[in-house]
Amino acid sequence: MTSIYDVLRRPVITEKSNYQSGVLNQYVFEVDRRATKAQIKEAVEILFDVTVERVNVINVPAKRTRRARSRRLSVRRPGFKKAIVTLPDNEKIDIFEGIK
Amino acid sequence: MCRKGNNLKIESENLEDRQTQLTIELPDDRLNSAMRAAAKRLGRKAKVHGFRPGKAPYTVLLNQLGEDLIFEEALEQLGQEIYKEALEETEIEAFAQGSLEEVVSREPLVLRYTIPLAPDVQLGAYRDLRLSYDEPQVDDEAVKRVMDDLRERQALIEPADRPAELSDVVVLEVYAALHDDGEDSNLLDEKSVSVLVAEDVDWPMPGIANVLIGMQAGEEKSFEYTFADDYADESMQGKSADFRLKILEVKSRIVPEWTDDLAKNMGEFDDLLSLRIKVREDLIEEAQRQAKASYAREVIDAIVDESEVKFPPILLREELNDMLNDLQLRLRYQNLSLGDYLKIENKSEEELIEGLNPQAEERLTRALVLGKIVELENIEVDDPEVEAELEHILEGYKENQDDARTLFDNSVGRRRIRLDLVSDKAVELLVAIAKGESDNVDKPKKEPTSSAESAEERVDVESESPEEQNE
């Protein structure tokens, strides 16, 4: 993890994140495990050309699940670090259009 | 936002073959709302990761499913809506379901429709048509032939212990093989078959009588025979074959002379004369029926020739479909599928349809012309007439009248009977006109304007009208 371009992995697009971005102006990313709040803030501000008000970080634990076909085998799904970035009301990130 | 179609830009253009082409441009917001509705419909079924079914937002769906899919889905419904609105707006009377020809452009959305119009039938001066009708004649020769046939059927056949003579019946064992082919060319192999010894019998080959005369039971004969160059079966012409015959039995055949007694045996006849009269009457009746049928056909042909009929291609397609269904039905009675039939005929389905095309066109033209005449002449059939015809048909099914009743005695059956009767009446009228007997027929109540408007109320004579089939 040498540069800010390695910090953000991908946007998280789910029903919940959709609600957050639409109503709360919070944008959710999957980020590198080693990333800090400061690094995430820097990365988002530079890549999306916005000001970041606040960053919340959650370590999503790995989960056990069963394989779809052979239901006996359980599979470990990797965990990841999730960052919820809050922007001021007048700024927006168009996640679906990607990075400018 | 006005949702009704008054913001459509419509250009219409009349094509040949009674069709109209509409080019419709519609505003973006119509397309957008349709796309969103379509995405919502699709989203209910699609699995989108991170969302419960039906909860994914439009943009996510657009990414996930692709714009094309959503556009297609949207067009399916939007196309129908626009079609209806456009028809209302342009006040075009569509004769059958129109079709979306192509999407000319997407932004702005421009659609092109082809709409079939009612067929246009221009009748010639059918009321002035005169054709001569020849009363069919039955000559004595024909009567004699029938009488001879009847007499031969009464022949007494008895085993005879003597060589075969002319007009005997011989039971044969026949084996025949084409030679000089080298391969297995078995032509005939019959263990026991009866052959009449007569000059004009040509089975198993012409001139068999000369071979058989003089042979006795148990006798065998083998010979070579070359089929003449004018033999009926072309594939056999000029080929020679080895025949082997064995006579199993010789039977004498006595054809009785005509007597009053024999006539009585034939049924409810008092004497020979009444039988002969009956035969002649039957022959005349048959000849008249045939003459009438062919005369009616001639009359209709003449009228069709004089008329100008234009119809949209969709009608022809339906007629073809009808004919194909008919064919399939007939094949099913023989336990064949259409595929088998095609294999036997060695045709592809396209070739078959191609072959049926002229026939379908003719049938359709006739039906349209007759329908037009029915309409112009105000030919109607009332319920009692249908009822009577129904009873008449049912009489034909003596044993299983109940089955037949369920088959015919319903609205579809009645409709068909009615259509048949109407077209019969039309044909009768035309025949009367052509014979010059039309004075006792009502004059037409409408002038034969034969414009598209009056064709809308047309009565379809042979096929059911396409609107109903489309429902």
Coordinates of N, CA, C and O in Angstrom, one line a residue, chain A residues 13-19 77 94 96-97, chain B residues 49-53 55-57 59-60 63:
Chain A
I13 N -22.1 -1.6 -3.1 CA -23.4 -1.2 -3.5 C -24.4 -2.3 -3.1 O -24.5 -3.4 -3.6
T14 N -25.2 -1.9 -2.1 CA -26.2 -2.8 -1.5 C -27.4 -1.9 -1.2 O -27.3 -0.7 -1.3
E15 N -28.4 -2.5 -0.8 CA -29.6 -1.8 -0.4 C -29.3 -0.8 0.7 O -29.8 0.3 0.7
K16 N -28.5 -1.3 1.6 CA -28.2 -0.4 2.8 C -27.3 0.8 2.3 O -27.6 1.9 2.7
S17 N -26.3 0.5 1.5 CA -25.4 1.6 1.1 C -26.1 2.5 0.2 O -25.9 3.7 0.2
N18 N -27.1 2.0 -0.5 CA -27.9 2.8 -1.4 C -28.7 3.8 -0.6 O -28.8 5.0 -0.9
Y19 N -29.2 3.3 0.5 CA -30.0 4.2 1.4 C -29.1 5.3 2.0 O -29.4 6.4 2.1
R77 N -15.7 -17.1 3.9 CA -15.7 -15.9 3.1 C -14.8 -14.9 3.7 O -14.9 -14.7 4.9
D94 N -20.7 10.4 -7.6 CA -21.5 9.5 -8.4 C -20.8 8.2 -8.6 O -20.0 8.0 -9.4
F96 N -21.7 5.4 -9.5 CA -21.9 4.6 -10.7 C -21.1 5.1 -11.9 O -21.0 4.4 -12.9
E97 N -20.7 6.3 -11.9 CA -19.9 6.8 -13.0 C -18.4 6.6 -12.8 O -17.6 6.8 -13.6
Chain B
H49 N -27.0 -8.7 -6.6 CA -26.2 -8.9 -5.4 C -26.3 -7.7 -4.5 O -26.1 -6.5 -4.9
G50 N -26.7 -7.9 -3.2 CA -26.7 -6.8 -2.3 C -28.1 -6.2 -2.1 O -28.3 -5.4 -1.3
F51 N -29.1 -6.7 -3.0 CA -30.4 -6.2 -2.9 C -31.4 -7.3 -2.8 O -31.2 -8.4 -3.4
R52 N -32.5 -7.1 -2.0 CA -33.6 -8.0 -2.0 C -34.3 -7.9 -3.4 O -34.3 -6.8 -4.0
P53 N -35.0 -8.9 -3.8 CA -35.6 -8.9 -5.2 C -36.6 -7.7 -5.2 O -37.4 -7.5 -4.3
K55 N -35.9 -4.6 -5.0 CA -35.5 -3.4 -4.3 C -34.3 -2.6 -4.9 O -34.0 -1.6 -4.5
A56 N -33.8 -3.2 -6.0 CA -32.6 -2.6 -6.6 C -33.0 -1.3 -7.3 O -34.1 -1.3 -8.0
P57 N -32.3 -0.2 -7.2 CA -32.6 1.0 -7.9 C -32.4 0.9 -9.4 O -31.6 0.0 -9.9
T59 N -30.7 2.7 -11.6 CA -29.3 2.8 -12.1 C -28.6 1.4 -12.0 O -27.8 1.0 -12.9
V60 N -28.8 0.8 -10.8 CA -28.1 -0.5 -10.6 C -28.6 -1.5 -11.6 O -27.8 -2.2 -12.2
N63 N -27.1 -1.0 -15.0 CA -25.8 -1.6 -15.1 C -25.8 -3.1 -15.2 O -25.0 -3.7 -15.9

